Coordinates of N, CA and C in Angstrom, one line a residue:
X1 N 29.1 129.0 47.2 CA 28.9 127.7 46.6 C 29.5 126.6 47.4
X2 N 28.5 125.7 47.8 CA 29.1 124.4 48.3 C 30.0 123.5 47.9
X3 N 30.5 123.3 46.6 CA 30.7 122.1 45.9 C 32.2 123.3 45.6
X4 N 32.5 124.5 45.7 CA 33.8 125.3 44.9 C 34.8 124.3 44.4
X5 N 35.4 123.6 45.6 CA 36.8 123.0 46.0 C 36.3 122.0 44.4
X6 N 35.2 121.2 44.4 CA 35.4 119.9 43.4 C 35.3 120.5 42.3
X7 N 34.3 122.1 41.8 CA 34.6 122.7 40.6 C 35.9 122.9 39.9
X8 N 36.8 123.9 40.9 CA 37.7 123.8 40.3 C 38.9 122.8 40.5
X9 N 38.8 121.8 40.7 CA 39.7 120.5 40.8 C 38.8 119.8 39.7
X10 N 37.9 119.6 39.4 CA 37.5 118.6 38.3 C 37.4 120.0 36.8
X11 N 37.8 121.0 37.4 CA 37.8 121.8 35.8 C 39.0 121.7 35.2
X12 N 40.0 121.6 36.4 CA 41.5 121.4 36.0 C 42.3 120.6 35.3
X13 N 41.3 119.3 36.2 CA 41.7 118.1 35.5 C 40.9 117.9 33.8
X14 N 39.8 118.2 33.9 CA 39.2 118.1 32.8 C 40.3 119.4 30.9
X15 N 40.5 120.0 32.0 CA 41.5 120.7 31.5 C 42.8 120.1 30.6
X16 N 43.2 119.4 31.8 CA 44.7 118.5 31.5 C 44.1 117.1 30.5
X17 N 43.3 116.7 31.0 CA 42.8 115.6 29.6 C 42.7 116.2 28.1
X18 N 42.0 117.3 28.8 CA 42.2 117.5 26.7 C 43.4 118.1 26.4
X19 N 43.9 118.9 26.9 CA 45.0 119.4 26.8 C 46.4 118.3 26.1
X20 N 46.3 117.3 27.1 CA 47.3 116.1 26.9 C 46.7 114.9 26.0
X21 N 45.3 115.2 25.4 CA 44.9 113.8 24.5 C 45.5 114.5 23.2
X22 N 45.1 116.4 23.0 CA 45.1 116.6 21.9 C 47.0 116.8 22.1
X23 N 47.9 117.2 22.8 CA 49.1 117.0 21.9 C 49.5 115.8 22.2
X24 N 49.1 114.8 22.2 CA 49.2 113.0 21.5 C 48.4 113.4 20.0
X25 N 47.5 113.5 19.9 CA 46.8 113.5 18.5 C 47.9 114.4 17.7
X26 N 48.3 115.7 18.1 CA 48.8 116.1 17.3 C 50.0 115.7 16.9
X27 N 50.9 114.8 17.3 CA 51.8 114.0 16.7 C 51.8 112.9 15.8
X28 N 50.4 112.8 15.8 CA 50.2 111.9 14.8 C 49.9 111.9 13.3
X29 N 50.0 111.1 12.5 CA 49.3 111.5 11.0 C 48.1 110.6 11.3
X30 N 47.2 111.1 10.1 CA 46.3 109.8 10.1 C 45.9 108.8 10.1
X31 N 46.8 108.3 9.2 CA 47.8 106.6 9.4 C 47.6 105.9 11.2
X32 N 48.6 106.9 11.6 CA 48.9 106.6 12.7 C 47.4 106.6 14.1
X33 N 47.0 107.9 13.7 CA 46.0 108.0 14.9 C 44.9 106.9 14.4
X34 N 44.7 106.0 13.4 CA 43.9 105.1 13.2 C 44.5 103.4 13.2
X35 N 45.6 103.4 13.4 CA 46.2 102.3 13.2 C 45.9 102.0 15.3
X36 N 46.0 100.3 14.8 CA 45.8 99.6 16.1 C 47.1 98.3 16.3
X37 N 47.6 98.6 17.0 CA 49.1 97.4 17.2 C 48.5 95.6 17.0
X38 N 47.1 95.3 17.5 CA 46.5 94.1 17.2 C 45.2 94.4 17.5
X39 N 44.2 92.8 16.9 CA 43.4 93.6 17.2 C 42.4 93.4 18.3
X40 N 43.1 93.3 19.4 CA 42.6 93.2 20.5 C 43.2 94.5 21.3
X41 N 43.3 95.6 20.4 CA 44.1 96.6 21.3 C 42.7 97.5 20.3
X42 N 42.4 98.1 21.0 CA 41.2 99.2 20.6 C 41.9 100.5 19.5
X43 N 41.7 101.5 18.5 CA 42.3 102.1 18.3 C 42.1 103.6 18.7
X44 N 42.6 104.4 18.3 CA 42.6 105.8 19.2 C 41.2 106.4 19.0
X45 N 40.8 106.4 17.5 CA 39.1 106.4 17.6 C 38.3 105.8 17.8
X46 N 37.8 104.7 18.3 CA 37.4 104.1 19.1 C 37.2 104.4 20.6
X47 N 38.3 104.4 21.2 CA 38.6 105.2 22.8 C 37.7 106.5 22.6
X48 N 38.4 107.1 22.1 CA 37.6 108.6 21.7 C 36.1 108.8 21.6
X49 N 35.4 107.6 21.0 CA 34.4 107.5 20.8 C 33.5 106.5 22.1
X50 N 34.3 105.9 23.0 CA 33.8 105.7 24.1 C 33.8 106.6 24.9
X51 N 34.3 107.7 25.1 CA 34.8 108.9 25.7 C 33.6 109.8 25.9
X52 N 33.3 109.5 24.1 CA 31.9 110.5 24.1 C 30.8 109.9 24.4
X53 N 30.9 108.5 24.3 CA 29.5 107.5 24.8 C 29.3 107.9 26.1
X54 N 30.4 107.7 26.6 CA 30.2 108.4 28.5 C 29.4 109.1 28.8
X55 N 30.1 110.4 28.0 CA 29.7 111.8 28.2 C 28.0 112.1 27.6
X56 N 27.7 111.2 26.9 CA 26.2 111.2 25.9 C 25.7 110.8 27.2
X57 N 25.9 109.8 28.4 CA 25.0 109.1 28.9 C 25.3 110.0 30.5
X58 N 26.4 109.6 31.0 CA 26.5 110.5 31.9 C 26.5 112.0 32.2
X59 N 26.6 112.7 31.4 CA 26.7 113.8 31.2 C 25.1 114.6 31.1
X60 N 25.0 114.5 29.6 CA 24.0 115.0 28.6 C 22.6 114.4 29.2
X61 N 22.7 113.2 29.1 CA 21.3 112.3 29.4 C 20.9 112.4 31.4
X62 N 22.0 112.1 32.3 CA 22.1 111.7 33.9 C 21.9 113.4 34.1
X63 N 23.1 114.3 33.5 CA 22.8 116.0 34.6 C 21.8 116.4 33.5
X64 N 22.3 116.9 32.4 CA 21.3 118.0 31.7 C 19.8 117.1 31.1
X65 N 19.5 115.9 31.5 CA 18.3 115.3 31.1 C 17.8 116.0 30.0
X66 N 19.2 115.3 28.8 CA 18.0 115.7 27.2 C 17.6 114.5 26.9
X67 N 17.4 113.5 27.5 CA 17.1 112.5 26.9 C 17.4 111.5 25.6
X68 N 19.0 112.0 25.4 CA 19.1 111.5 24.3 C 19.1 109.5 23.7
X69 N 19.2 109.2 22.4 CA 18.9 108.3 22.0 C 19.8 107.7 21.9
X70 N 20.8 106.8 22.6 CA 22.2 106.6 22.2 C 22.4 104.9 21.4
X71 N 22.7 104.4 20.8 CA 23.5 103.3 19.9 C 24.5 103.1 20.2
X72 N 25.1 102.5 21.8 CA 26.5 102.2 22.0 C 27.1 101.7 21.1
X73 N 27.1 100.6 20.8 CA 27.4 99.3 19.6 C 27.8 100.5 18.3
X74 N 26.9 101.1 17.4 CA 27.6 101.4 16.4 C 28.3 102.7 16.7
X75 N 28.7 102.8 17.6 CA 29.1 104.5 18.5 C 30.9 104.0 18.1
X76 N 31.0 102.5 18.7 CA 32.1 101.7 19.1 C 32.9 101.7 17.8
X77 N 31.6 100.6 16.7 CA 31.6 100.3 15.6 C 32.3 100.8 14.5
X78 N 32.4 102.4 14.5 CA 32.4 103.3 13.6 C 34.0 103.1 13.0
X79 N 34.4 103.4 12.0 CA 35.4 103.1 11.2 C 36.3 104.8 11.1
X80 N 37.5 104.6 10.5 CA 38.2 105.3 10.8 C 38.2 107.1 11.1
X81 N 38.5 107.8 11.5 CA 38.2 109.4 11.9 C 39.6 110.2 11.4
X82 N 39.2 110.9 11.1 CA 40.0 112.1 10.0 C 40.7 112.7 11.4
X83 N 42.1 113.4 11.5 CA 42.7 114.1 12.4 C 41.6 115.2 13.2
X84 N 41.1 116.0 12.1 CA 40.4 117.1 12.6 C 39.1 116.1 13.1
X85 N 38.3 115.6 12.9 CA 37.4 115.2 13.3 C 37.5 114.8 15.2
X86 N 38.9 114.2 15.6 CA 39.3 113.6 16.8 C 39.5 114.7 17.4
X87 N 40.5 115.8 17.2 CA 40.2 117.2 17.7 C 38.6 118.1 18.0
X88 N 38.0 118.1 16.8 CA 36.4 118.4 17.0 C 35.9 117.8 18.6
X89 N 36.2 116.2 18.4 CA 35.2 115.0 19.6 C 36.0 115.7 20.7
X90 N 36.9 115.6 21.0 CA 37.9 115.8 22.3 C 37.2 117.5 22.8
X91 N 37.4 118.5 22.0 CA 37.1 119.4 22.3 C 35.8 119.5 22.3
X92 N 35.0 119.0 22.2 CA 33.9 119.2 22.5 C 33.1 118.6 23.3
X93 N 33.7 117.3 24.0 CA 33.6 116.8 25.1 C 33.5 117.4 26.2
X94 N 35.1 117.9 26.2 CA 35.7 118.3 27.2 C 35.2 120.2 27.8
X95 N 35.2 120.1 26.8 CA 34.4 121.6 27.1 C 33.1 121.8 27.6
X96 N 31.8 121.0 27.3 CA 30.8 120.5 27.5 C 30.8 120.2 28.7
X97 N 31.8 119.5 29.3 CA 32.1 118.7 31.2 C 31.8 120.4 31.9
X98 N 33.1 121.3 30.6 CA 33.7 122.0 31.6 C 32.6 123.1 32.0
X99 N 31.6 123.5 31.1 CA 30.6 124.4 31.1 C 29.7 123.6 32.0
X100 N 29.4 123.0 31.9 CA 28.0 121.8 32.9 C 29.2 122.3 34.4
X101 N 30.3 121.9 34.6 CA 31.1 122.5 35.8 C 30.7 123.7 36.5
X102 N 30.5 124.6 35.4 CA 30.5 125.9 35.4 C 28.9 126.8 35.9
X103 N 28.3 125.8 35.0 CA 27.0 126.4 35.5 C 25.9 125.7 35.9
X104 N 26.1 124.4 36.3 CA 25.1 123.6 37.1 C 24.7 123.7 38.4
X105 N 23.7 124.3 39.1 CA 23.4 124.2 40.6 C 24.5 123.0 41.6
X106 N 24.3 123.7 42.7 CA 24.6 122.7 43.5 C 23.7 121.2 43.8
X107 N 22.7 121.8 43.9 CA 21.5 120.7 43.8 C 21.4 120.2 42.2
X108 N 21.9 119.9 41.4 CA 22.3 119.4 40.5 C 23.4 118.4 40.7
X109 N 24.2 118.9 41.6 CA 24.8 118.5 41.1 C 25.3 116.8 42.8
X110 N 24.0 117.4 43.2 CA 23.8 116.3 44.2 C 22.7 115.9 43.8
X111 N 22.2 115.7 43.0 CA 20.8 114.9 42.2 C 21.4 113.5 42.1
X112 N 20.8 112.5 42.3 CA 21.3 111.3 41.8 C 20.8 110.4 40.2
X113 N 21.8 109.6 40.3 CA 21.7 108.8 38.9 C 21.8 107.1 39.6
X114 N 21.2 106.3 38.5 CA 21.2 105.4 38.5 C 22.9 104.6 37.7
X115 N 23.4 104.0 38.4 CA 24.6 104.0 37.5 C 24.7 102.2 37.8
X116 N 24.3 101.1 36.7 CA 24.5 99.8 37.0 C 23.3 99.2 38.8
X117 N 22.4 99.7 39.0 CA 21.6 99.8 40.0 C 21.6 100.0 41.1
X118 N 23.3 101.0 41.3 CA 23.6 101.9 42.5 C 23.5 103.2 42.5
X119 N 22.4 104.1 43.1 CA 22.4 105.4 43.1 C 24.2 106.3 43.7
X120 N 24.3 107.1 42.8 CA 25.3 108.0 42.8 C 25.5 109.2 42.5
X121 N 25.7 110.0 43.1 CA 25.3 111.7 43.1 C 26.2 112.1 41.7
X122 N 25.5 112.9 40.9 CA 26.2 113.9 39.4 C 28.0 114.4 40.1
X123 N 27.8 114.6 41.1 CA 29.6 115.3 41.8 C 30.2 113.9 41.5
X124 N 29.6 112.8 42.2 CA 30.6 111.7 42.3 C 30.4 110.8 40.9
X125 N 29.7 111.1 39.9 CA 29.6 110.8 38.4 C 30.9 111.1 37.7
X126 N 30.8 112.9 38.5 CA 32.0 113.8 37.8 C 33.5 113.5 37.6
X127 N 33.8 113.0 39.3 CA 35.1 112.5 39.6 C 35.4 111.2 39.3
X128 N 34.2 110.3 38.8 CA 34.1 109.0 38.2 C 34.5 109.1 36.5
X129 N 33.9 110.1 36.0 CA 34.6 110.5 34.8 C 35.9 110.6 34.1
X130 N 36.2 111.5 35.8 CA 37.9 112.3 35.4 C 38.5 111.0 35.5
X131 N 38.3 109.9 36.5 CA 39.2 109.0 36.5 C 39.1 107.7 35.5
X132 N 37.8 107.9 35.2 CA 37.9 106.8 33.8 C 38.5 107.3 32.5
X133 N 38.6 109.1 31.8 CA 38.9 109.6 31.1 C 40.5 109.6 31.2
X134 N 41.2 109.7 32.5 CA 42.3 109.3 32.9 C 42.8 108.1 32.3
X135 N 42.3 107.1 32.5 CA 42.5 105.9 32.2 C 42.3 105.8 30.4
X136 N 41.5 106.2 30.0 CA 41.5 105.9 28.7 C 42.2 107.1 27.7
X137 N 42.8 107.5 28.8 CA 44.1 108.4 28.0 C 45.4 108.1 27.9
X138 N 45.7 107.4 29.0 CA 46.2 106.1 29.2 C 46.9 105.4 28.1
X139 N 45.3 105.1 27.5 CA 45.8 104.0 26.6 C 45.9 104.3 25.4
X140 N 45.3 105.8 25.2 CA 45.8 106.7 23.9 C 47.0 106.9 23.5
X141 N 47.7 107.2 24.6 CA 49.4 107.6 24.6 C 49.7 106.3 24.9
X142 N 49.5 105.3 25.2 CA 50.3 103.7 24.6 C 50.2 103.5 23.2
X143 N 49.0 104.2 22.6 CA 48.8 103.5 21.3 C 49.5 104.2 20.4
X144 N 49.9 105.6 20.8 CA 50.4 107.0 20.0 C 51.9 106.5 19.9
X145 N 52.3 106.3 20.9 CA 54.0 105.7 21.3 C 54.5 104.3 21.0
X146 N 53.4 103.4 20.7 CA 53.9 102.2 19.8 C 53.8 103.2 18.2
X147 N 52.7 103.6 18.2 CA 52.9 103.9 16.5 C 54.2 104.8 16.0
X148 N 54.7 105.7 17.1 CA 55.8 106.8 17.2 C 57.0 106.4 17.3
X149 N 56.9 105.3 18.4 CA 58.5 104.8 18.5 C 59.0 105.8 19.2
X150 N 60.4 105.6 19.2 CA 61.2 106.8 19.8 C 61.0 108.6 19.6
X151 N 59.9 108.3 18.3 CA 60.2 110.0 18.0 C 58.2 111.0 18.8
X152 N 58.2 109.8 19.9 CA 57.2 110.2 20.5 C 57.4 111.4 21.6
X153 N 56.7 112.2 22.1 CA 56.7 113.1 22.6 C 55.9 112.9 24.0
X154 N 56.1 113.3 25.2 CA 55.3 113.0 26.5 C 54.5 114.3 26.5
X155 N 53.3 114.0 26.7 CA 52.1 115.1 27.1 C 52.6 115.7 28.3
X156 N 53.0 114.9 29.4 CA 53.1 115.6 31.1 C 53.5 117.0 31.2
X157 N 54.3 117.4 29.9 CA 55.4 119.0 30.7 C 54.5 119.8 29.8

């Protein structure tokens, strides 16, 4: 396999995102994982739910062409999410990346996409992913740690 090295470096990482969103979520109550500090700060469902908009468009729709029908706007829009429900989205994101990792051709995975009206190969979608999913984990664990205060917990160890 041509592509090994980025399999398993973007399985790892995909790995460590869910790994470290869900023990943030799990410190949380429900209160908390839906509460937003202002309201120019997004709240943890929300993020979450951009996470999966990604993954609907880059993923689902760019590699495995199901063509789906997506509604960014009320995707965003959606109103608060039960603990289990954020666990459900996360794991099933993330799993999803990780299987498409797993069993996509090489030539798949050098197929290109249209992304803002620059072609860019499904590999470099992938690693575009990890680092935007990075980032919007980011801002999960700012939002988990204002709501926690001191009795917050770091994902890293």
């Amino acid at each position: 396999m041509k592509y090994e090295f980025h399999r398993q470096w973007l399985t790892k990482k995909f790995e460590e995102i869910r790994r470290r969103l869900l023990k943030a979520i799990d410190q949380l109550s429900e209160e908390q994982l839906n509460w937003t500090p202002s309201p120019s700060v997004q709240s943890i469902p929300s993020i979450l739910r951009h996470i999966e908009d990604n993954v609907m468009i880059r993923v689902r729709n760019c590699i495995l062409h199901e063509g789906l029908v997506i509604d960014r706007r009320s995707l965003l829009e959606q109103a608060n999410m039960k603990k289990e429900e954020a666990v459900e989205l996360i794991e099933r994101n993330m799993q999803l990346i990780i299987k498409v990792l797993a069993d996509v051709s090489d030539e798949t995975l050098e197929e290109l996409q249209d992304v803002r009206g620059k072609l860019r190969s499904n590999l470099d979608m992938l690693h575009q992913c990890a680092a935007h999913y990075s980032e919007h984990m980011g801002q999960v664990f700012y939002v988990a740690k204002l709501s926690l205060g001191d009795s917050y917990l770091t994902t890293s160890v």
